[in-house]
Amino acid sequence: MAEQTEFEKALVQELGLGPRVETDRILDRALTAFFSQHLGQKTEIQSKVISPIYLGKNALVLSATASGKTEAAVCPVSARILSQKENALCLYVAPTKALLNDLVRRLETPLKRLGLKLLLKHGDHDPPLEGKNFNFLFTTPESLDVLLCKGIRPLERIKHVIVDEIHQIYNQPRGFQLLFLLERLKLATKKPLQRIALSATVAQPSMLASWLKGSDEDLEIFSTEGKREITSEFLFVKNLQSLRTWFSSVPVKKVLVFANTRRKCEEIFLSLKGVNPYEAFVHYSTLEKPDREYVENRFKKSAYAACVATTTMELGVDIGSVDAVVLTDPPYSVSSFLQRIGRGGRRTAGTHCHLVTQNDREFLQHCALLRLAQEGALEASVRGYSYSVLVQQIFSCVASKPDHRILPEEVLNFCQTWAEYPNEVEAILNSLETRGYLTKEANWRSLRMGPKLSQLYNKAYIFSNIRDAGKGVPVFCRGRKLGILPLPRDVGNGDTILFAGRYWKVENVDESSIKVTPGSPVPNPLVPRWSTAGLETSDLVLQEIKRLLKGETEPQNVEQNVKDRLENIRRNYVGGRTDWDFLYRQKDGKHIYYTFLGGFSNKVLQLGFESGMEPPPEIHGRELRLISDLPLDFSSLPKINEIKELIGTNWKIFSDIAAKGPFFNLLPSELQKEETLSFLHYEAIEAVSKLVRPRLLRIDREL
């Protein structure tokens, strides 16, 4: 019998008719290690992506919460590592330390079955890497930056990169930081990277995939169409104390309560404290590691528990089973809404949530979020670019050199993948030199660390692109750091602070820290003044509120009392009328226009009226409405080209919209402008320019 040709061997193997090759056996081992407890059963997304990832494809994996995305990526990558002769390393990046801690607990056992080791590296867990034998490195963008700066040799083994919850950092400063870091990593390893990203469903998957690819191969998009049915219960309460009644009557053991701010978390915690049989906790990012872990473990072990959290619990932190999810504030976006309600009832086919509403605006926003989530509608984004993060990366690159010197072309090398950056490197370097962050060497082309950069480097301030990180006063209790808290300047001895669900009595205040001891409850404790700048309800949600008011849409799977409440609101506010574009109200000499256009469009309108009306009105644009001291003449609005010129001239009022990093102010003014303008929705500008004669409906109450 003639020997098979290579083509025939490949064909036989593809059809499954020949003997299995060694690489197939390795994948089988990995599948057994990860899925034996599930009797080998895989979810839909796992069935779709395991083979392509194992074959080396770059992949964007989109699927609902709790669908097994993590294992869908780690299982085939672990098989690839085992099948390669070289000692390859997989870099696993996640946006939060809490999520990384949870991932390590989940994945350590199946990886151990394969003889593979993992290592966790972030700000709260800092083991040495040198001399360690590990196959997976779990870290954050900031800790990866530190590792690259130190020139850690094990990083040279990285061939695979998995980015979890990428929608949390997509088009954000931390995401741009990761993109630059991966290019710097490639320059160090001189190897391509297999890039894999995991996310819940996003509005523009192809744009995200293109954004992440960098200088590597395109990412193939894998997604599942299946959606869990979303049902809800609305809780109509007069105040947060009313939640006590609900908790006393519901037959659930574990409740996750979401609030939009850390201050609100503390207020809800106070209202729930002492509700039997529940043990109440708070959880947010400012808590120190021991306090976060204490809350996570106690919640998991308690028979009855309520955990009040902000965005930290939107991600997959393991706190055990959650019987009910309560939203005390409507989130600002549909994506956040889906993340929150997806934390409950993971063992059921559908998703059920409890939506707390204290007024008509909260009720309408909850209804809008619910309806959009049921439709599968998500917010789109504009792909901007981040010169401010390039500043941070220049600082990191300088710090990574033993002599703290770089040549301009070294910066060009790690940013040349993107057309918008190389042409501006010289201007950025010149600006940093002028400001004293870099010093140009007289007889060389190199730049070295300047005195201002040296100060930042010594304080380790150059590795993060999180705005306002570390702002506040360190607070200590008996030598243990509780956190860095933004407290009022007049805090003094004897005051009581409410933080992390506990009362603390101030014993001593000095210039650098505050010392406290456990205190007793008081009526009006001091609560840290956390910043909420830049948090605005998305345009998509606001437009859906308008559609609800006009009766153009209805939330599905809601009880009759919700339908009745919505009908009453329509009757009370708009009298059931649909022949309007904006709502209008006068109060205290002010003219209020409810446009439902969002913060950006209302700021554009503000500019247009200030330019087109004579005399110009005193006007303020907010997410839902415009407030003016004069009636607004919409026929005075400039044409679209004039509006664009106005935006270019007045770009600074839009700077909060841009995803700018903390080093934004170190850019030349022209690049600050370019970065800001790159994030603006120009489709919205065209819509604003067409508002010549909007139909106004006068209302007599506050929305």
PDB file of C-alpha atoms in Angstrom, residues 336-592:
ATOM      1  CA  SER A 336     -23.566  49.110  33.515  1.00  0.00           C
ATOM      2  CA  PHE A 337     -27.203  48.108  34.077  1.00  0.00           C
ATOM      3  CA  LEU A 338     -26.587  44.725  32.437  1.00  0.00           C
ATOM      4  CA  GLN A 339     -23.403  44.146  34.433  1.00  0.00           C
ATOM      5  CA  ARG A 340     -25.211  44.826  37.704  1.00  0.00           C
ATOM      6  CA  ILE A 341     -28.346  42.788  37.183  1.00  0.00           C
ATOM      7  CA  GLY A 342     -26.251  39.948  35.723  1.00  0.00           C
ATOM      8  CA  ARG A 343     -24.690  39.314  39.155  1.00  0.00           C
ATOM      9  CA  GLY A 344     -27.856  37.673  40.482  1.00  0.00           C
ATOM     10  CA  GLY A 345     -29.619  34.412  39.766  1.00  0.00           C
ATOM     11  CA  ARG A 346     -26.771  32.897  37.752  1.00  0.00           C
ATOM     12  CA  ARG A 347     -28.188  29.424  38.211  1.00  0.00           C
ATOM     13  CA  THR A 348     -31.489  30.381  36.577  1.00  0.00           C
ATOM     14  CA  ALA A 349     -32.383  30.791  32.907  1.00  0.00           C
ATOM     15  CA  GLY A 350     -33.431  34.419  33.305  1.00  0.00           C
ATOM     16  CA  THR A 351     -32.369  37.577  35.087  1.00  0.00           C
ATOM     17  CA  HIS A 352     -34.504  39.204  37.768  1.00  0.00           C
ATOM     18  CA  CYS A 353     -33.774  42.581  39.345  1.00  0.00           C
ATOM     19  CA  HIS A 354     -35.277  44.882  41.966  1.00  0.00           C
ATOM     20  CA  LEU A 355     -35.356  48.549  40.973  1.00  0.00           C
ATOM     21  CA  VAL A 356     -35.691  51.149  43.732  1.00  0.00           C
ATOM     22  CA  THR A 357     -37.374  54.403  42.778  1.00  0.00           C
ATOM     23  CA  GLN A 358     -37.973  57.464  44.952  1.00  0.00           C
ATOM     24  CA  ASN A 359     -39.198  59.886  42.262  1.00  0.00           C
ATOM     25  CA  ASP A 360     -40.492  60.105  38.698  1.00  0.00           C
ATOM     26  CA  ARG A 361     -37.072  60.732  37.153  1.00  0.00           C
ATOM     27  CA  GLU A 362     -35.557  57.599  38.737  1.00  0.00           C
ATOM     28  CA  PHE A 363     -38.612  55.575  37.727  1.00  0.00           C
ATOM     29  CA  LEU A 364     -38.414  56.707  34.097  1.00  0.00           C
ATOM     30  CA  GLN A 365     -34.668  56.037  33.927  1.00  0.00           C
ATOM     31  CA  HIS A 366     -35.110  52.545  35.360  1.00  0.00           C
ATOM     32  CA  CYS A 367     -37.865  51.877  32.806  1.00  0.00           C
ATOM     33  CA  ALA A 368     -35.640  53.163  29.987  1.00  0.00           C
ATOM     34  CA  LEU A 369     -32.701  51.001  31.063  1.00  0.00           C
ATOM     35  CA  LEU A 370     -34.937  47.963  31.407  1.00  0.00           C
ATOM     36  CA  ARG A 371     -36.469  48.441  27.970  1.00  0.00           C
ATOM     37  CA  LEU A 372     -33.134  49.029  26.217  1.00  0.00           C
ATOM     38  CA  ALA A 373     -31.608  45.986  27.920  1.00  0.00           C
ATOM     39  CA  GLN A 374     -34.574  43.877  26.808  1.00  0.00           C
ATOM     40  CA  GLU A 375     -34.098  45.134  23.232  1.00  0.00           C
ATOM     41  CA  GLY A 376     -30.355  44.453  23.323  1.00  0.00           C
ATOM     42  CA  ALA A 377     -29.542  48.123  22.609  1.00  0.00           C
ATOM     43  CA  LEU A 378     -26.155  49.397  23.824  1.00  0.00           C
ATOM     44  CA  GLU A 379     -24.275  52.697  23.799  1.00  0.00           C
ATOM     45  CA  ALA A 380     -21.960  53.344  20.855  1.00  0.00           C
ATOM     46  CA  SER A 381     -18.643  55.093  21.371  1.00  0.00           C
ATOM     47  CA  VAL A 382     -16.289  57.281  19.362  1.00  0.00           C
ATOM     48  CA  ARG A 383     -12.781  55.938  18.852  1.00  0.00           C
ATOM     49  CA  GLY A 384     -10.548  58.729  20.112  1.00  0.00           C
ATOM     50  CA  TYR A 385      -6.830  58.903  20.725  1.00  0.00           C
ATOM     51  CA  SER A 386      -4.924  59.658  23.862  1.00  0.00           C
ATOM     52  CA  TYR A 387      -1.853  61.888  23.714  1.00  0.00           C
ATOM     53  CA  SER A 388      -2.090  62.288  27.500  1.00  0.00           C
ATOM     54  CA  VAL A 389      -1.434  58.563  27.969  1.00  0.00           C
ATOM     55  CA  LEU A 390       1.526  58.851  25.582  1.00  0.00           C
ATOM     56  CA  VAL A 391       2.985  61.382  28.061  1.00  0.00           C
ATOM     57  CA  GLN A 392       2.661  58.789  30.839  1.00  0.00           C
ATOM     58  CA  GLN A 393       4.279  56.145  28.652  1.00  0.00           C
ATOM     59  CA  ILE A 394       7.199  58.450  27.854  1.00  0.00           C
ATOM     60  CA  PHE A 395       7.736  58.875  31.601  1.00  0.00           C
ATOM     61  CA  SER A 396       7.561  55.106  32.108  1.00  0.00           C
ATOM     62  CA  CYS A 397       9.972  54.495  29.239  1.00  0.00           C
ATOM     63  CA  VAL A 398      12.491  56.983  30.649  1.00  0.00           C
ATOM     64  CA  ALA A 399      12.220  55.395  34.096  1.00  0.00           C
ATOM     65  CA  SER A 400      12.819  51.929  32.615  1.00  0.00           C
ATOM     66  CA  LYS A 401      16.322  52.853  31.435  1.00  0.00           C
ATOM     67  CA  PRO A 402      19.232  52.254  33.830  1.00  0.00           C
ATOM     68  CA  ASP A 403      20.571  55.765  33.109  1.00  0.00           C
ATOM     69  CA  HIS A 404      17.074  57.313  32.776  1.00  0.00           C
ATOM     70  CA  ARG A 405      17.764  58.463  29.205  1.00  0.00           C
ATOM     71  CA  ILE A 406      15.858  57.886  25.966  1.00  0.00           C
ATOM     72  CA  LEU A 407      16.182  58.789  22.316  1.00  0.00           C
ATOM     73  CA  PRO A 408      13.144  60.215  20.472  1.00  0.00           C
ATOM     74  CA  GLU A 409      13.057  57.216  18.123  1.00  0.00           C
ATOM     75  CA  GLU A 410      12.487  54.886  21.092  1.00  0.00           C
ATOM     76  CA  VAL A 411       9.161  56.620  21.648  1.00  0.00           C
ATOM     77  CA  LEU A 412       8.392  56.492  17.933  1.00  0.00           C
ATOM     78  CA  ASN A 413       9.050  52.749  17.908  1.00  0.00           C
ATOM     79  CA  PHE A 414       6.295  51.854  20.390  1.00  0.00           C
ATOM     80  CA  CYS A 415       3.652  54.229  18.997  1.00  0.00           C
ATOM     81  CA  GLN A 416       4.214  53.887  15.237  1.00  0.00           C
ATOM     82  CA  THR A 417       1.352  51.366  14.901  1.00  0.00           C
ATOM     83  CA  TRP A 418      -1.093  54.277  15.141  1.00  0.00           C
ATOM     84  CA  ALA A 419      -0.946  57.024  12.537  1.00  0.00           C
ATOM     85  CA  GLU A 420      -2.017  59.824  14.884  1.00  0.00           C
ATOM     86  CA  TYR A 421       0.883  59.581  17.348  1.00  0.00           C
ATOM     87  CA  PRO A 422       4.305  59.640  15.587  1.00  0.00           C
ATOM     88  CA  ASN A 423       3.857  63.112  14.073  1.00  0.00           C
ATOM     89  CA  GLU A 424       3.269  64.601  17.514  1.00  0.00           C
ATOM     90  CA  VAL A 425       6.087  62.938  19.487  1.00  0.00           C
ATOM     91  CA  GLU A 426       8.514  65.816  18.904  1.00  0.00           C
ATOM     92  CA  ALA A 427       5.988  68.423  20.100  1.00  0.00           C
ATOM     93  CA  ILE A 428       5.232  66.386  23.243  1.00  0.00           C
ATOM     94  CA  LEU A 429       8.932  65.865  24.066  1.00  0.00           C
ATOM     95  CA  ASN A 430       9.618  69.589  23.570  1.00  0.00           C
ATOM     96  CA  SER A 431       6.728  70.487  25.856  1.00  0.00           C
ATOM     97  CA  LEU A 432       7.957  68.127  28.578  1.00  0.00           C
ATOM     98  CA  GLU A 433      11.450  69.580  28.288  1.00  0.00           C
ATOM     99  CA  THR A 434      10.153  73.148  28.546  1.00  0.00           C
ATOM    100  CA  ARG A 435       8.163  72.235  31.672  1.00  0.00           C
ATOM    101  CA  GLY A 436      11.137  70.614  33.408  1.00  0.00           C
ATOM    102  CA  TYR A 437      10.069  66.972  33.180  1.00  0.00           C
ATOM    103  CA  LEU A 438      12.771  66.071  30.668  1.00  0.00           C
ATOM    104  CA  THR A 439      16.241  67.535  30.170  1.00  0.00           C
ATOM    105  CA  LYS A 440      17.880  67.594  26.743  1.00  0.00           C
ATOM    106  CA  GLU A 441      21.549  66.590  26.804  1.00  0.00           C
ATOM    107  CA  ALA A 442      23.717  69.331  25.289  1.00  0.00           C
ATOM    108  CA  ASN A 443      26.013  67.093  23.217  1.00  0.00           C
ATOM    109  CA  TRP A 444      23.610  64.275  22.499  1.00  0.00           C
ATOM    110  CA  ARG A 445      20.183  63.711  20.967  1.00  0.00           C
ATOM    111  CA  SER A 446      18.970  61.974  24.104  1.00  0.00           C
ATOM    112  CA  LEU A 447      16.652  63.252  26.826  1.00  0.00           C
ATOM    113  CA  ARG A 448      17.049  62.344  30.470  1.00  0.00           C
ATOM    114  CA  MET A 449      14.805  62.482  33.500  1.00  0.00           C
ATOM    115  CA  GLY A 450      14.264  66.080  34.619  1.00  0.00           C
ATOM    116  CA  PRO A 451      13.749  67.283  38.215  1.00  0.00           C
ATOM    117  CA  LYS A 452       9.920  67.296  38.048  1.00  0.00           C
ATOM    118  CA  LEU A 453       9.766  63.790  36.585  1.00  0.00           C
ATOM    119  CA  SER A 454      12.236  62.628  39.220  1.00  0.00           C
ATOM    120  CA  GLN A 455       9.817  63.768  41.931  1.00  0.00           C
ATOM    121  CA  LEU A 456       6.923  61.892  40.328  1.00  0.00           C
ATOM    122  CA  TYR A 457       9.061  58.789  39.839  1.00  0.00           C
ATOM    123  CA  ASN A 458      10.244  58.748  43.448  1.00  0.00           C
ATOM    124  CA  LYS A 459       6.609  58.825  44.579  1.00  0.00           C
ATOM    125  CA  ALA A 460       5.621  56.115  42.042  1.00  0.00           C
ATOM    126  CA  TYR A 461       3.064  58.464  40.460  1.00  0.00           C
ATOM    127  CA  ILE A 462       4.010  57.710  36.844  1.00  0.00           C
ATOM    128  CA  PHE A 463       2.492  54.244  36.394  1.00  0.00           C
ATOM    129  CA  SER A 464      -1.212  55.027  36.609  1.00  0.00           C
ATOM    130  CA  ASN A 465      -3.704  56.682  34.281  1.00  0.00           C
ATOM    131  CA  ILE A 466      -6.503  56.689  36.835  1.00  0.00           C
ATOM    132  CA  ARG A 467      -7.577  60.282  37.440  1.00  0.00           C
ATOM    133  CA  ASP A 468      -7.704  61.465  41.055  1.00  0.00           C
ATOM    134  CA  ALA A 469      -5.997  58.257  42.200  1.00  0.00           C
ATOM    135  CA  GLY A 470      -4.590  58.712  45.666  1.00  0.00           C
ATOM    136  CA  LYS A 471      -6.221  62.102  46.266  1.00  0.00           C
ATOM    137  CA  GLY A 472      -7.118  62.656  49.883  1.00  0.00           C
ATOM    138  CA  VAL A 473      -5.670  62.089  53.347  1.00  0.00           C
ATOM    139  CA  PRO A 474      -4.325  58.736  54.598  1.00  0.00           C
ATOM    140  CA  VAL A 475      -6.385  57.558  57.566  1.00  0.00           C
ATOM    141  CA  PHE A 476      -4.894  55.114  60.078  1.00  0.00           C
ATOM    142  CA  CYS A 477      -6.359  53.128  62.943  1.00  0.00           C
ATOM    143  CA  ARG A 478      -3.785  51.812  65.424  1.00  0.00           C
ATOM    144  CA  GLY A 479      -1.148  51.661  62.709  1.00  0.00           C
ATOM    145  CA  ARG A 480      -3.380  50.014  60.090  1.00  0.00           C
ATOM    146  CA  LYS A 481      -4.174  52.044  56.997  1.00  0.00           C
ATOM    147  CA  LEU A 482      -7.920  52.277  56.359  1.00  0.00           C
ATOM    148  CA  GLY A 483      -7.656  54.202  53.101  1.00  0.00           C
ATOM    149  CA  ILE A 484      -6.988  57.556  51.458  1.00  0.00           C
ATOM    150  CA  LEU A 485     -10.099  59.620  52.046  1.00  0.00           C
ATOM    151  CA  PRO A 486     -11.204  62.983  50.581  1.00  0.00           C
ATOM    152  CA  LEU A 487     -12.342  64.570  53.846  1.00  0.00           C
ATOM    153  CA  PRO A 488     -13.326  68.179  54.591  1.00  0.00           C
ATOM    154  CA  ARG A 489     -10.371  70.450  55.430  1.00  0.00           C
ATOM    155  CA  ASP A 490     -11.874  71.398  58.783  1.00  0.00           C
ATOM    156  CA  VAL A 491     -11.988  67.836  60.136  1.00  0.00           C
ATOM    157  CA  GLY A 492     -10.730  67.917  63.709  1.00  0.00           C
ATOM    158  CA  ASN A 493     -10.141  65.909  66.842  1.00  0.00           C
ATOM    159  CA  GLY A 494     -13.330  64.439  68.232  1.00  0.00           C
ATOM    160  CA  ASP A 495     -15.158  64.303  64.890  1.00  0.00           C
ATOM    161  CA  THR A 496     -16.717  61.013  63.779  1.00  0.00           C
ATOM    162  CA  ILE A 497     -16.147  59.649  60.260  1.00  0.00           C
ATOM    163  CA  LEU A 498     -18.394  57.097  58.539  1.00  0.00           C
ATOM    164  CA  PHE A 499     -16.333  54.886  56.253  1.00  0.00           C
ATOM    165  CA  ALA A 500     -16.490  51.238  55.174  1.00  0.00           C
ATOM    166  CA  GLY A 501     -19.735  50.839  57.100  1.00  0.00           C
ATOM    167  CA  ARG A 502     -18.163  51.750  60.444  1.00  0.00           C
ATOM    168  CA  TYR A 503     -17.827  54.802  62.647  1.00  0.00           C
ATOM    169  CA  TRP A 504     -14.353  56.144  63.439  1.00  0.00           C
ATOM    170  CA  LYS A 505     -13.516  58.771  66.020  1.00  0.00           C
ATOM    171  CA  VAL A 506     -10.755  61.216  65.031  1.00  0.00           C
ATOM    172  CA  GLU A 507      -7.977  61.213  67.630  1.00  0.00           C
ATOM    173  CA  ASN A 508      -5.278  63.222  65.864  1.00  0.00           C
ATOM    174  CA  VAL A 509      -4.954  65.323  62.690  1.00  0.00           C
ATOM    175  CA  ASP A 510      -1.661  66.476  61.195  1.00  0.00           C
ATOM    176  CA  GLU A 511      -0.470  67.626  57.763  1.00  0.00           C
ATOM    177  CA  SER A 512       0.144  64.142  56.413  1.00  0.00           C
ATOM    178  CA  SER A 513      -2.438  61.832  58.020  1.00  0.00           C
ATOM    179  CA  ILE A 514      -5.422  61.347  60.303  1.00  0.00           C
ATOM    180  CA  LYS A 515      -5.426  58.864  63.182  1.00  0.00           C
ATOM    181  CA  VAL A 516      -8.711  57.344  64.305  1.00  0.00           C
ATOM    182  CA  THR A 517     -10.110  54.739  66.691  1.00  0.00           C
ATOM    183  CA  PRO A 518     -13.356  52.744  66.423  1.00  0.00           C
ATOM    184  CA  GLY A 519     -16.216  55.031  67.405  1.00  0.00           C
ATOM    185  CA  SER A 520     -19.909  54.943  68.204  1.00  0.00           C
ATOM    186  CA  PRO A 521     -22.839  55.905  65.963  1.00  0.00           C
ATOM    187  CA  VAL A 522     -23.656  59.626  65.812  1.00  0.00           C
ATOM    188  CA  PRO A 523     -26.551  61.408  64.014  1.00  0.00           C
ATOM    189  CA  ASN A 524     -24.473  63.312  61.420  1.00  0.00           C
ATOM    190  CA  PRO A 525     -21.059  61.714  60.836  1.00  0.00           C
ATOM    191  CA  LEU A 526     -18.545  63.101  58.343  1.00  0.00           C
ATOM    192  CA  VAL A 527     -18.686  61.193  55.045  1.00  0.00           C
ATOM    193  CA  PRO A 528     -15.798  61.367  52.524  1.00  0.00           C
ATOM    194  CA  ARG A 529     -16.522  63.695  49.599  1.00  0.00           C
ATOM    195  CA  TRP A 530     -15.943  61.357  46.689  1.00  0.00           C
ATOM    196  CA  SER A 531     -15.763  62.949  43.245  1.00  0.00           C
ATOM    197  CA  THR A 532     -18.528  62.099  40.753  1.00  0.00           C
ATOM    198  CA  ALA A 533     -17.209  64.318  37.947  1.00  0.00           C
ATOM    199  CA  GLY A 534     -17.831  63.097  34.422  1.00  0.00           C
ATOM    200  CA  LEU A 535     -20.701  60.754  35.346  1.00  0.00           C
ATOM    201  CA  GLU A 536     -23.631  61.530  33.054  1.00  0.00           C
ATOM    202  CA  THR A 537     -26.589  59.504  31.871  1.00  0.00           C
ATOM    203  CA  SER A 538     -25.991  58.263  28.341  1.00  0.00           C
ATOM    204  CA  ASP A 539     -27.745  59.906  25.396  1.00  0.00           C
ATOM    205  CA  LEU A 540     -29.291  56.548  24.503  1.00  0.00           C
ATOM    206  CA  VAL A 541     -31.007  56.277  27.901  1.00  0.00           C
ATOM    207  CA  LEU A 542     -32.238  59.894  27.819  1.00  0.00           C
ATOM    208  CA  GLN A 543     -33.732  59.427  24.366  1.00  0.00           C
ATOM    209  CA  GLU A 544     -35.492  56.290  25.592  1.00  0.00           C
ATOM    210  CA  ILE A 545     -36.995  58.287  28.496  1.00  0.00           C
ATOM    211  CA  LYS A 546     -38.453  60.656  25.891  1.00  0.00           C
ATOM    212  CA  ARG A 547     -39.887  57.715  23.929  1.00  0.00           C
ATOM    213  CA  LEU A 548     -41.477  56.367  27.106  1.00  0.00           C
ATOM    214  CA  LEU A 549     -43.089  59.725  27.861  1.00  0.00           C
ATOM    215  CA  LYS A 550     -44.517  59.877  24.339  1.00  0.00           C
ATOM    216  CA  GLY A 551     -45.861  56.328  24.589  1.00  0.00           C
ATOM    217  CA  GLU A 552     -43.678  55.095  21.714  1.00  0.00           C
ATOM    218  CA  THR A 553     -42.257  52.231  23.749  1.00  0.00           C
ATOM    219  CA  GLU A 554     -43.109  50.125  26.802  1.00  0.00           C
ATOM    220  CA  PRO A 555     -40.944  48.068  29.182  1.00  0.00           C
ATOM    221  CA  GLN A 556     -41.691  44.352  28.947  1.00  0.00           C
ATOM    222  CA  ASN A 557     -42.377  41.796  31.696  1.00  0.00           C
ATOM    223  CA  VAL A 558     -43.415  44.383  34.284  1.00  0.00           C
ATOM    224  CA  GLU A 559     -46.226  44.273  36.814  1.00  0.00           C
ATOM    225  CA  GLN A 560     -49.463  46.203  36.435  1.00  0.00           C
ATOM    226  CA  ASN A 561     -48.469  48.808  39.059  1.00  0.00           C
ATOM    227  CA  VAL A 562     -45.499  49.776  36.853  1.00  0.00           C
ATOM    228  CA  LYS A 563     -47.725  50.169  33.811  1.00  0.00           C
ATOM    229  CA  ASP A 564     -50.143  52.266  35.866  1.00  0.00           C
ATOM    230  CA  ARG A 565     -47.355  54.465  37.235  1.00  0.00           C
ATOM    231  CA  LEU A 566     -45.983  55.055  33.735  1.00  0.00           C
ATOM    232  CA  GLU A 567     -49.434  55.944  32.410  1.00  0.00           C
ATOM    233  CA  ASN A 568     -49.984  58.372  35.307  1.00  0.00           C
ATOM    234  CA  ILE A 569     -46.655  60.089  34.596  1.00  0.00           C
ATOM    235  CA  ARG A 570     -47.544  60.490  30.923  1.00  0.00           C
ATOM    236  CA  ARG A 571     -50.897  61.949  31.869  1.00  0.00           C
ATOM    237  CA  ASN A 572     -49.513  64.264  34.570  1.00  0.00           C
ATOM    238  CA  TYR A 573     -46.538  65.575  32.582  1.00  0.00           C
ATOM    239  CA  VAL A 574     -47.590  65.635  28.929  1.00  0.00           C
ATOM    240  CA  GLY A 575     -51.335  64.958  29.076  1.00  0.00           C
ATOM    241  CA  GLY A 576     -50.881  61.959  26.812  1.00  0.00           C
ATOM    242  CA  ARG A 577     -49.743  64.213  23.952  1.00  0.00           C
ATOM    243  CA  THR A 578     -47.116  63.123  21.436  1.00  0.00           C
ATOM    244  CA  ASP A 579     -46.870  66.259  19.256  1.00  0.00           C
ATOM    245  CA  TRP A 580     -43.736  67.663  20.911  1.00  0.00           C
ATOM    246  CA  ASP A 581     -39.954  67.560  20.596  1.00  0.00           C
ATOM    247  CA  PHE A 582     -38.906  69.278  23.842  1.00  0.00           C
ATOM    248  CA  LEU A 583     -40.667  69.944  27.133  1.00  0.00           C
ATOM    249  CA  TYR A 584     -40.633  73.508  28.465  1.00  0.00           C
ATOM    250  CA  ARG A 585     -41.104  74.968  31.934  1.00  0.00           C
ATOM    251  CA  GLN A 586     -40.680  78.335  33.651  1.00  0.00           C
ATOM    252  CA  LYS A 587     -39.548  78.564  37.248  1.00  0.00           C
ATOM    253  CA  ASP A 588     -38.165  81.474  39.318  1.00  0.00           C
ATOM    254  CA  GLY A 589     -37.566  83.552  36.200  1.00  0.00           C
ATOM    255  CA  LYS A 590     -35.645  80.756  34.461  1.00  0.00           C
ATOM    256  CA  HIS A 591     -36.593  79.042  31.212  1.00  0.00           C
ATOM    257  CA  ILE A 592     -36.076  75.274  31.361  1.00  0.00           C
TER     258      ILE A 592
END
